[in-house]
Amino acid sequence: MPGYVTDEDDVADLFDAAAALDRVLPRIPMGRAGEPDEIAPAIGWLLGADSGYVTGASIRIAGGL
């Protein structure tokens, strides 16, 4: 499950992304939001042949949350 990601353009019209980041950032042990390219490899692995025997998993990609 991905944590807070910095691709603000997709959500900028829905809410104040900068204010949300200010609230969330102190709780992220790595001290920053994630980037889409940090989450994509896990998704790619789950969709690929290397995960063929995986029937269930919880993969936290959340900077330590």
Coordinates of C-alpha atoms in Angstrom, one line a residue:
M1 CA 0.0 0.0 0.0
P2 CA 1.6 3.3 -1.0
G3 CA 2.0 6.1 1.4
Y4 CA 1.9 9.8 0.5
V5 CA 3.2 10.5 -3.0
T6 CA 4.3 13.8 -4.3
D7 CA 2.5 13.7 -7.7
E8 CA 0.5 16.8 -6.6
D9 CA -0.7 17.7 -10.1
D10 CA -3.2 14.8 -10.1
V11 CA -4.9 16.0 -6.9
A12 CA -4.2 19.7 -6.8
D13 CA -7.8 20.5 -7.8
L14 CA -9.3 18.2 -5.2
F15 CA -7.6 19.5 -2.0
D16 CA -4.7 21.6 -0.8
A17 CA -1.9 19.1 -1.4
A18 CA 0.7 21.3 0.2
A19 CA -1.2 21.6 3.4
A20 CA -1.8 17.9 3.5
L21 CA 1.9 17.2 3.0
D22 CA 2.7 19.6 5.9
R23 CA 0.4 17.6 8.2
V24 CA 1.7 14.2 7.0
L25 CA 5.5 14.9 6.7
P26 CA 6.3 14.9 10.4
R27 CA 5.0 11.3 10.7
I28 CA 7.0 9.9 7.8
P29 CA 10.3 8.4 9.2
M30 CA 12.2 9.1 6.0
G31 CA 11.2 12.7 6.2
R32 CA 9.8 13.1 2.7
A33 CA 6.9 12.0 0.5
G34 CA 7.4 9.2 -2.0
E35 CA 7.8 9.6 -5.7
P36 CA 5.8 7.6 -8.3
D37 CA 8.9 6.0 -9.6
E38 CA 9.6 4.5 -6.1
I39 CA 6.2 2.8 -6.1
A40 CA 6.0 1.6 -9.7
P41 CA 8.7 -1.2 -9.4
A42 CA 6.6 -3.0 -6.7
I43 CA 3.5 -2.7 -8.9
G44 CA 5.5 -4.0 -11.9
W45 CA 6.8 -6.9 -9.9
L46 CA 3.3 -7.9 -8.7
L47 CA 2.1 -7.8 -12.3
G48 CA 5.1 -9.7 -13.7
A49 CA 6.0 -13.4 -13.9
D50 CA 8.4 -13.2 -10.9
S51 CA 5.4 -13.0 -8.6
G52 CA 3.6 -15.9 -10.1
Y53 CA 3.4 -17.9 -6.9
V54 CA 2.3 -14.9 -4.8
T55 CA -1.3 -15.3 -3.7
G56 CA -1.5 -12.5 -1.2
A57 CA 0.8 -9.9 0.2
S58 CA 0.9 -6.6 2.0
I59 CA 3.7 -4.4 0.7
R60 CA 4.1 -1.1 2.5
I61 CA 5.8 1.5 0.4
A62 CA 5.3 4.3 2.8
G63 CA 8.7 5.7 3.8
G64 CA 8.7 3.8 7.1
L65 CA 5.1 4.4 8.2

